[in-house]
Short mmCIF file of C-alpha atoms and ligand atoms in Angstrom, two decimals:
data_model
loop_
_atom_site.label_atom_id
_atom_site.label_comp_id
_atom_site.label_asym_id
_atom_site.label_seq_id
_atom_site.Cartn_x
_atom_site.Cartn_y
_atom_site.Cartn_z
CA MET A 21 164.25 136.59 43.02
CA LYS A 22 164.29 133.13 42.17
CA ILE A 23 163.65 132.00 38.86
CA LEU A 24 163.29 128.75 37.90
CA THR A 25 164.99 128.09 34.20
CA ILE A 26 163.81 124.91 32.29
CA VAL A 27 165.57 123.07 29.34
CA GLY A 28 166.24 119.68 28.18
CA ALA A 29 167.35 120.30 24.05
CA ARG A 30 170.18 121.39 22.59
CA PRO A 31 169.23 125.05 21.19
CA GLN A 32 167.85 125.59 24.61
CA PHE A 33 171.36 125.19 25.97
CA ILE A 34 172.33 128.01 23.50
CA LYS A 35 169.13 130.36 24.37
CA ALA A 36 169.55 129.87 28.38
CA ALA A 37 173.58 130.31 28.37
CA ALA A 38 172.79 134.09 27.26
CA ILE A 39 170.37 134.57 30.70
CA SER A 40 172.47 132.96 32.40
CA ARG A 41 175.75 134.11 31.96
CA GLN A 42 173.98 137.79 32.02
CA ILE A 43 172.91 136.62 35.60
CA GLU A 44 176.11 135.03 36.83
CA LYS A 45 178.02 138.36 35.60
CA ASN A 46 175.39 141.84 36.39
CA TYR A 47 172.42 140.28 38.38
CA LYS A 48 173.85 137.61 41.49
CA SER A 49 172.96 139.46 44.43
CA GLN A 50 169.32 140.16 42.44
CA ILE A 51 168.31 136.30 41.12
CA THR A 52 168.90 132.91 41.83
CA GLU A 53 168.58 130.94 38.81
CA ILE A 54 167.95 126.83 39.28
CA ILE A 55 168.16 125.08 36.57
CA LEU A 56 166.15 122.24 35.34
CA HIS A 57 167.42 119.70 32.70
CA THR A 58 164.84 117.52 31.64
CA GLY A 59 166.83 114.75 30.22
CA GLN A 60 165.46 115.55 26.56
CA HIS A 61 169.14 115.23 25.20
CA PHE A 62 171.54 113.36 27.17
CA ASP A 63 174.44 112.23 24.10
CA ASN A 64 177.20 114.37 25.50
CA ASN A 65 177.89 116.40 22.28
CA MET A 66 174.17 117.38 21.91
CA SER A 67 173.69 118.28 26.15
CA GLU A 68 176.88 118.04 28.19
CA ILE A 69 179.90 119.75 25.72
CA PHE A 70 177.13 123.00 25.45
CA PHE A 71 177.29 123.77 29.42
CA SER A 72 181.06 123.39 29.47
CA ASP A 73 182.06 125.37 26.38
CA MET A 74 179.33 128.50 27.37
CA ASN A 75 180.11 127.64 30.84
CA ILE A 76 176.58 127.49 31.60
CA PRO A 77 176.26 126.63 35.95
CA LYS A 78 175.15 122.66 36.22
CA PRO A 79 172.05 121.87 36.32
CA LYS A 80 170.21 121.11 39.78
CA ILE A 81 168.13 118.77 38.89
CA ASN A 82 168.60 115.87 36.00
CA LEU A 83 164.91 114.21 35.35
CA LYS A 84 166.66 112.15 32.85
CA ILE A 85 163.50 111.67 30.34
CA SER A 86 164.20 110.86 26.96
CA GLY A 87 162.76 109.21 24.12
CA GLY A 88 159.48 107.47 23.68
CA ASN A 89 156.66 108.78 22.02
CA HIS A 90 155.84 112.54 22.32
CA GLY A 91 152.77 112.47 24.41
CA ALA A 92 154.45 110.01 27.13
CA MET A 93 157.50 111.90 27.02
CA THR A 94 155.35 115.51 28.01
CA ALA A 95 153.29 113.86 30.73
CA LYS A 96 156.14 112.33 32.47
CA MET A 97 158.49 115.66 32.28
CA LEU A 98 155.27 117.18 33.23
CA GLU A 99 155.16 115.58 36.83
CA GLY A 100 158.49 116.14 37.49
CA ILE A 101 158.86 119.43 37.04
CA GLU A 102 155.77 119.98 39.17
CA LYS A 103 157.28 118.56 42.14
CA VAL A 104 160.27 121.15 41.28
CA ILE A 105 158.45 123.63 41.31
CA LEU A 106 156.59 122.61 44.50
CA ASP A 107 159.71 122.29 46.09
CA GLU A 108 161.19 125.14 44.92
CA LYS A 109 158.50 127.76 44.91
CA PRO A 110 160.11 130.21 41.87
CA ASP A 111 158.43 133.23 41.79
CA TYR A 112 158.92 133.02 37.50
CA VAL A 113 159.60 129.92 35.38
CA LEU A 114 161.59 130.33 32.51
CA LEU A 115 161.11 129.03 29.60
CA TYR A 116 162.92 128.64 25.97
CA GLY A 117 161.54 128.12 22.02
CA ASP A 118 159.12 125.49 21.33
CA THR A 119 159.88 121.92 22.70
CA ASN A 120 158.48 119.22 24.29
CA SER A 121 160.86 120.15 27.67
CA THR A 122 158.86 123.74 26.97
CA LEU A 123 156.08 122.39 26.91
CA ALA A 124 156.19 120.39 29.68
CA GLY A 125 157.38 123.37 31.63
CA SER A 126 154.31 125.52 30.67
CA LEU A 127 151.94 122.95 31.88
CA ALA A 128 153.49 122.68 34.95
CA ALA A 129 154.13 126.52 35.91
CA VAL A 130 150.40 127.37 34.27
CA LYS A 131 148.76 124.70 36.36
CA LEU A 132 150.32 125.51 39.89
CA LYS A 133 149.82 129.23 38.65
CA VAL A 134 153.91 130.27 38.31
CA PRO A 135 154.52 132.82 36.25
CA ILE A 136 155.65 132.01 32.93
CA ALA A 137 158.46 133.93 30.96
CA HIS A 138 158.68 132.80 27.34
CA VAL A 139 161.79 133.44 24.92
CA GLU A 140 161.31 132.90 21.54
CA ALA A 141 157.69 133.97 21.38
CA GLY A 142 155.30 134.58 19.27
CA LEU A 143 157.48 132.91 16.19
CA ARG A 144 154.84 130.98 13.83
CA SER A 145 155.12 128.46 10.89
CA TYR A 146 151.54 128.45 10.21
CA ASN A 147 152.18 124.55 9.71
CA MET A 148 150.52 122.03 12.74
CA ASN A 149 151.76 118.86 11.80
CA MET A 150 155.49 120.63 13.41
CA PRO A 151 155.55 119.20 17.03
CA GLU A 152 157.09 122.79 17.81
CA GLU A 153 154.22 124.84 16.20
CA VAL A 154 152.03 123.05 18.68
CA ASN A 155 154.43 123.36 21.47
CA ARG A 156 155.12 127.16 21.13
CA ILE A 157 151.42 128.07 20.24
CA LEU A 158 150.24 126.19 24.18
CA THR A 159 153.15 128.24 25.79
CA ASP A 160 152.64 131.72 24.30
CA ARG A 161 148.49 131.26 25.43
CA VAL A 162 150.11 131.01 28.89
CA ALA A 163 152.70 132.91 29.69
CA LYS A 164 152.66 136.37 31.43
CA LEU A 165 156.17 137.63 29.85
CA LEU A 166 156.10 137.15 26.23
CA PHE A 167 160.46 137.95 24.36
CA CYS A 168 159.90 138.22 21.05
CA PRO A 169 162.79 137.99 18.90
CA THR A 170 161.98 140.04 16.20
CA ASN A 171 159.04 142.55 15.25
CA ILE A 172 157.15 139.81 13.43
CA ALA A 173 156.65 137.81 16.27
CA VAL A 174 155.31 140.92 17.98
CA ASN A 175 152.57 141.19 15.07
CA ASN A 176 152.13 137.21 14.86
CA LEU A 177 150.94 137.81 18.59
CA LYS A 178 149.02 140.23 17.90
CA LYS A 179 147.14 138.30 15.08
CA GLU A 180 145.79 135.89 17.81
CA GLY A 181 144.86 138.56 20.07
CA ILE A 182 148.00 138.37 22.70
CA THR A 183 149.33 141.98 23.14
CA GLU A 184 149.73 142.24 27.09
CA GLY A 185 153.33 141.37 28.57
CA VAL A 186 154.43 141.71 24.75
CA ILE A 187 158.29 142.23 24.17
CA ASN A 188 160.17 143.10 21.67
CA SER A 189 163.91 142.12 23.60
CA GLY A 190 165.75 141.17 20.29
CA ASP A 191 167.62 138.16 19.48
CA VAL A 192 168.92 135.65 22.75
CA MET A 193 170.80 133.97 20.02
CA TYR A 194 172.18 137.06 18.38
CA ASP A 195 173.75 138.11 22.16
CA ILE A 196 175.40 134.23 21.92
CA SER A 197 176.95 134.53 18.63
CA LEU A 198 178.45 138.09 19.03
CA ILE A 199 179.97 136.40 22.44
CA PHE A 200 181.19 133.51 21.09
CA LYS A 201 182.32 134.45 17.55
CA GLU A 202 186.04 134.91 18.36
CA GLU A 203 186.70 132.26 21.29
CA ALA A 204 184.77 129.66 19.05
CA GLN A 205 187.88 130.07 16.38
CA LYS A 206 190.15 130.25 18.53
CA LYS A 207 189.49 126.79 20.75
CA SER A 208 187.56 124.87 17.83
CA THR A 209 189.86 122.55 16.28
CA ILE A 210 187.45 121.13 13.05
CA LYS A 211 188.60 122.76 10.50
CA ARG A 212 192.08 121.35 11.30
CA ARG A 213 191.08 117.95 12.26
CA LEU A 214 188.81 117.92 8.87
CA ASN A 215 191.31 119.77 6.91
CA LEU A 216 188.73 122.18 6.17
CA LYS A 217 189.88 125.65 4.27
CA THR A 218 187.70 128.68 4.79
CA ASN A 219 184.57 128.61 1.56
CA GLU A 220 186.08 125.76 0.41
CA PHE A 221 183.18 123.57 2.16
CA ILE A 222 179.44 123.36 2.42
CA LEU A 223 177.45 122.40 6.01
CA ALA A 224 175.02 120.23 5.89
CA THR A 225 172.35 119.51 9.01
CA CYS A 226 169.10 117.48 8.78
CA HIS A 227 166.75 116.84 11.92
CA ARG A 228 163.59 117.87 11.77
CA ALA A 229 160.80 115.37 12.16
CA GLU A 230 158.79 116.24 8.73
CA ASN A 231 162.23 115.54 7.12
CA THR A 232 163.57 112.39 8.92
CA ASP A 233 160.36 110.65 9.73
CA LYS A 234 159.32 110.40 6.08
CA LYS A 235 161.75 108.00 3.91
CA GLU A 236 160.77 110.09 0.85
CA ASN A 237 161.86 113.80 1.97
CA LEU A 238 165.06 112.22 3.45
CA LYS A 239 166.11 110.81 0.42
CA GLU A 240 165.28 113.64 -1.33
CA ILE A 241 167.57 115.94 1.27
CA LEU A 242 170.43 113.25 0.95
CA ASN A 243 170.35 113.08 -2.83
CA ALA A 244 170.72 116.73 -3.66
CA LEU A 245 173.48 116.65 -0.87
CA GLU A 246 175.24 113.47 -2.61
CA ASN A 247 175.06 115.52 -5.94
CA ILE A 248 176.79 118.88 -4.29
CA ALA A 249 179.34 116.57 -2.36
CA LYS A 250 180.24 115.26 -6.21
CA ASN A 251 182.05 118.47 -6.63
CA PHE A 252 182.35 120.38 -3.09
CA THR A 253 183.43 118.82 0.54
CA VAL A 254 180.15 118.49 2.70
CA ILE A 255 180.02 117.99 5.64
CA PHE A 256 177.08 116.75 7.64
CA PRO A 257 177.01 116.41 11.31
CA VAL A 258 174.27 114.18 12.31
CA HIS A 259 171.83 113.97 14.93
CA PRO A 260 170.95 110.25 16.48
CA ARG A 261 167.67 110.69 15.06
CA THR A 262 168.71 110.78 11.34
CA LYS A 263 171.73 108.22 11.80
CA LYS A 264 168.61 106.03 12.60
CA LEU A 265 166.85 106.37 10.26
CA ILE A 266 169.37 106.63 6.97
CA GLU A 267 170.20 102.86 8.12
CA PHE A 268 166.87 101.92 9.06
CA TYR A 269 165.72 103.25 5.34
CA ASN A 270 168.74 101.71 4.08
CA LEU A 271 169.89 105.07 2.45
CA ASP A 272 174.09 104.53 2.94
CA SER A 273 173.92 104.51 -0.52
CA LEU A 274 173.36 107.60 -0.84
CA THR A 275 176.16 109.20 1.73
CA THR A 276 179.44 107.72 -0.10
CA ASN A 277 180.38 111.04 -0.72
CA ILE A 278 179.20 113.31 2.31
CA VAL A 279 181.56 113.11 5.16
CA LEU A 280 179.07 111.90 7.87
CA ILE A 281 180.21 112.77 11.30
CA GLU A 282 179.42 113.19 14.73
CA PRO A 283 177.26 115.75 16.33
CA LEU A 284 179.74 118.70 16.52
CA SER A 285 180.12 120.69 19.73
CA PHE A 286 179.27 124.36 20.22
CA PHE A 287 182.18 125.64 19.05
CA ASP A 288 183.05 123.16 16.11
CA THR A 289 179.34 124.17 14.89
CA LEU A 290 180.40 128.46 15.23
CA ALA A 291 183.30 127.67 13.26
CA LEU A 292 182.61 125.50 10.61
CA GLU A 293 179.25 128.20 10.58
CA GLN A 294 181.58 131.21 10.08
CA SER A 295 183.95 129.40 7.57
CA ALA A 296 181.70 127.05 5.12
CA LYS A 297 180.65 128.32 2.11
CA MET A 298 177.05 127.71 2.26
CA ILE A 299 175.01 126.07 4.85
CA LEU A 300 172.07 123.70 4.33
CA THR A 301 170.41 123.02 7.08
CA ASP A 302 166.47 122.42 8.20
CA SER A 303 167.25 123.60 11.79
CA GLY A 304 165.81 126.98 12.45
CA GLY A 305 169.03 128.54 15.17
CA ILE A 306 171.73 127.52 12.21
CA GLN A 307 169.54 129.48 9.38
CA LYS A 308 169.76 132.76 12.06
CA GLU A 309 173.41 131.76 13.03
CA ALA A 310 174.10 131.55 9.12
CA PHE A 311 172.62 135.06 8.85
CA PHE A 312 174.46 136.48 11.81
CA TYR A 313 177.78 135.23 10.53
CA ASN A 314 176.86 136.04 6.52
CA THR A 315 177.50 132.93 5.44
CA PRO A 316 174.48 132.05 2.55
CA CYS A 317 171.50 129.64 3.42
CA ILE A 318 169.19 127.13 2.02
CA THR A 319 166.68 125.88 3.93
CA LEU A 320 165.86 122.13 3.91
CA ARG A 321 161.74 123.36 4.41
CA ASP A 322 159.05 124.50 3.03
CA GLU A 323 158.38 127.04 5.79
CA THR A 324 160.37 129.04 7.84
CA GLU A 325 160.11 131.54 11.38
CA TRP A 326 162.52 133.24 10.12
CA ILE A 327 161.07 134.89 7.58
CA GLU A 328 163.92 138.22 7.84
CA THR A 329 166.60 135.75 6.60
CA ILE A 330 164.34 135.01 3.39
CA GLU A 331 163.68 138.57 2.97
CA LEU A 332 166.88 140.01 3.16
CA GLY A 333 168.26 137.76 0.77
CA TRP A 334 170.47 135.45 2.65
CA ASN A 335 168.20 132.29 2.83
CA ILE A 336 166.12 130.63 0.48
CA LEU A 337 163.48 128.06 1.10
CA ALA A 338 164.24 125.11 -0.84
CA GLY A 339 161.76 122.21 1.21
CA ALA A 340 162.43 117.80 0.87
CA ASN A 341 162.89 118.56 -3.05
CA SER A 342 166.15 117.33 -4.67
CA LYS A 343 165.52 119.73 -7.56
CA ASN A 344 164.95 122.77 -5.72
CA ILE A 345 167.85 122.29 -3.17
CA LEU A 346 170.58 122.04 -6.09
CA GLN A 347 168.83 124.67 -8.15
CA ALA A 348 169.04 127.33 -5.03
CA PHE A 349 172.76 125.91 -4.26
CA ASN A 350 173.86 127.02 -7.98
CA PHE A 351 172.05 130.38 -7.37
CA PHE A 352 174.17 131.15 -4.54
CA ILE A 353 177.21 129.99 -5.99
CA ASP A 354 176.31 132.34 -8.85
CA HIS A 355 175.08 135.52 -6.56
CA HIS A 356 176.45 136.11 -2.85
CA PRO A 357 174.36 138.24 -1.03
CA PHE A 358 176.28 140.97 -0.02
CA GLU A 359 174.23 143.43 1.95
CA LYS A 360 171.52 143.73 4.38
CA LYS A 361 169.13 145.76 4.70
CA TYR A 362 168.26 146.28 8.00
CA LEU A 363 169.25 143.93 11.28
CA PRO A 364 166.14 142.22 12.66
CA TYR A 365 167.47 140.51 15.94
CA GLY A 366 168.35 143.12 18.52
CA ASP A 367 171.23 144.92 19.18
CA GLY A 368 173.18 142.02 20.88
CA MET A 369 171.27 143.21 24.20
CA ALA A 370 168.22 140.94 24.39
CA SER A 371 169.16 139.07 27.72
CA LYS A 372 169.66 142.43 30.33
CA ILE A 373 166.39 143.31 28.43
CA ILE A 374 164.53 140.15 29.25
CA ILE A 375 165.71 139.86 32.89
CA ASP A 376 165.44 144.02 33.47
CA THR A 377 161.77 143.16 32.58
CA ILE A 378 161.52 140.32 34.76
CA LEU A 379 162.92 142.09 37.45
CA ILE A 380 160.26 144.53 37.59
CA SER A 381 157.59 142.65 36.69
C1 UD1 B 416 163.80 118.59 19.32
C2 UD1 B 416 163.26 119.81 19.57
C3 UD1 B 416 163.42 120.13 18.07
C4 UD1 B 416 164.87 120.58 17.89
C5 UD1 B 416 165.67 119.90 18.67
C6 UD1 B 416 167.45 119.90 18.32
C7 UD1 B 416 160.79 118.75 20.09
C8 UD1 B 416 159.40 118.44 19.88
N1 UD1 B 416 161.89 119.07 19.00
O1 UD1 B 416 164.27 117.68 18.75
O2 UD1 B 416 162.57 121.40 18.36
O3 UD1 B 416 164.72 121.31 17.07
O4 UD1 B 416 165.21 118.69 19.50
O5 UD1 B 416 167.96 118.72 18.52
O6 UD1 B 416 161.07 118.79 21.10
N2 UD1 B 416 168.59 111.38 20.69
C9 UD1 B 416 169.61 110.73 21.20
N3 UD1 B 416 170.70 111.42 21.91
C10 UD1 B 416 170.24 112.60 22.03
C11 UD1 B 416 169.21 113.44 21.95
C12 UD1 B 416 168.06 112.80 20.95
O7 UD1 B 416 169.91 109.10 20.52
O8 UD1 B 416 171.17 113.43 22.99
C13 UD1 B 416 167.55 110.74 20.39
C14 UD1 B 416 166.32 110.69 21.27
O9 UD1 B 416 166.18 109.18 21.92
C15 UD1 B 416 165.21 110.06 19.84
C16 UD1 B 416 165.35 111.37 19.00
O10 UD1 B 416 167.15 111.43 18.97
O11 UD1 B 416 165.24 108.71 19.58
C17 UD1 B 416 164.80 112.57 18.63
O12 UD1 B 416 164.96 113.09 19.79
P1 UD1 B 416 163.34 114.10 21.03
O13 UD1 B 416 164.34 114.70 21.99
O14 UD1 B 416 162.69 113.09 20.21
O15 UD1 B 416 163.45 115.13 19.44
P2 UD1 B 416 164.72 115.72 18.16
O16 UD1 B 416 164.34 115.52 17.25
O17 UD1 B 416 166.15 115.77 19.19
#
């Protein structure tokens, strides 16, 4: 069987690594995987380093399409991916998550009648202002196999009338968090480089359009981080989009105490997540990695797709509101969550379940 894997943005490299490693290890005689990188993320530490850290095979094709308006970006990708599908004639197109690369892949594949397998199907924030919500709803609508990471995701699809081809596979990111937990600690040098001690620093990230593209929201978030940084070391790896906008809005004065650094490699990220006292983020993946590694998390959004982390007491939604963020921060300083009543993300075998299902379908 020939599978065309389409990736483009940082979180997709992590998810695809779970499947690619599994194919390399156990399914080489049955599956030929071709990896297409749209080029959406292109900086070395947003892209290349993820392939080398996790030993993902090099993409056969890189379309080198990035930046610009969402419509133009998606349209260029659609055109490029269509050509590749016509050339390669895959039996399946494998898509991850909810980025513009995912949407372009789903449109190209469905028009050419190539079946789509969507990993991380069924997630919903119920906020149509997020480009990701639009991308995932459209992709789920046309996918043949919908691999849901949780029961909540299965139920979300049921509410939309989608039940055929829906599988609760567990979360490939949980697989990855287990595989690389120790290796990250061993290989990462970030704690030494920044002179950080376990439990004595806060990790923060912020890159979502809804936070960065509104000056007021970014200001509120930086205000809270700067306040926290007066008493705690706050490490903030800055996404290129956020970096540009902090400068554009003249918000530099709100980052004097925060330790701003370049985006981190995957191993450095996992190492810091495991050792941080708390994480503040608007990333979906980091919310979950915090949960996997038992680090309390404050989410800088008004809603989350990862409701289980909230229900189980390890995550608090604070939005882009300085007062709420500080309140949640103080809560976790006083109350460290200690138990997990259930484990919602599978048993670390999601990638195997996904490949086995694709092979028999
Ligand atoms: C994208 C995804 C988002 C995901 C995020 C992970 C969409 C709609 N959004 O958002 O769901 O959480 O990736 O990071 O697909 N840039 C660089 N260098 C890079 C990457 C980006 O300079 O390596 C710049 C781009 O040129 C652009 C900005 O950062 O100006 C935003 O990048 P873009 O790919 O449009 O979206 P993300 O914000 O990264």
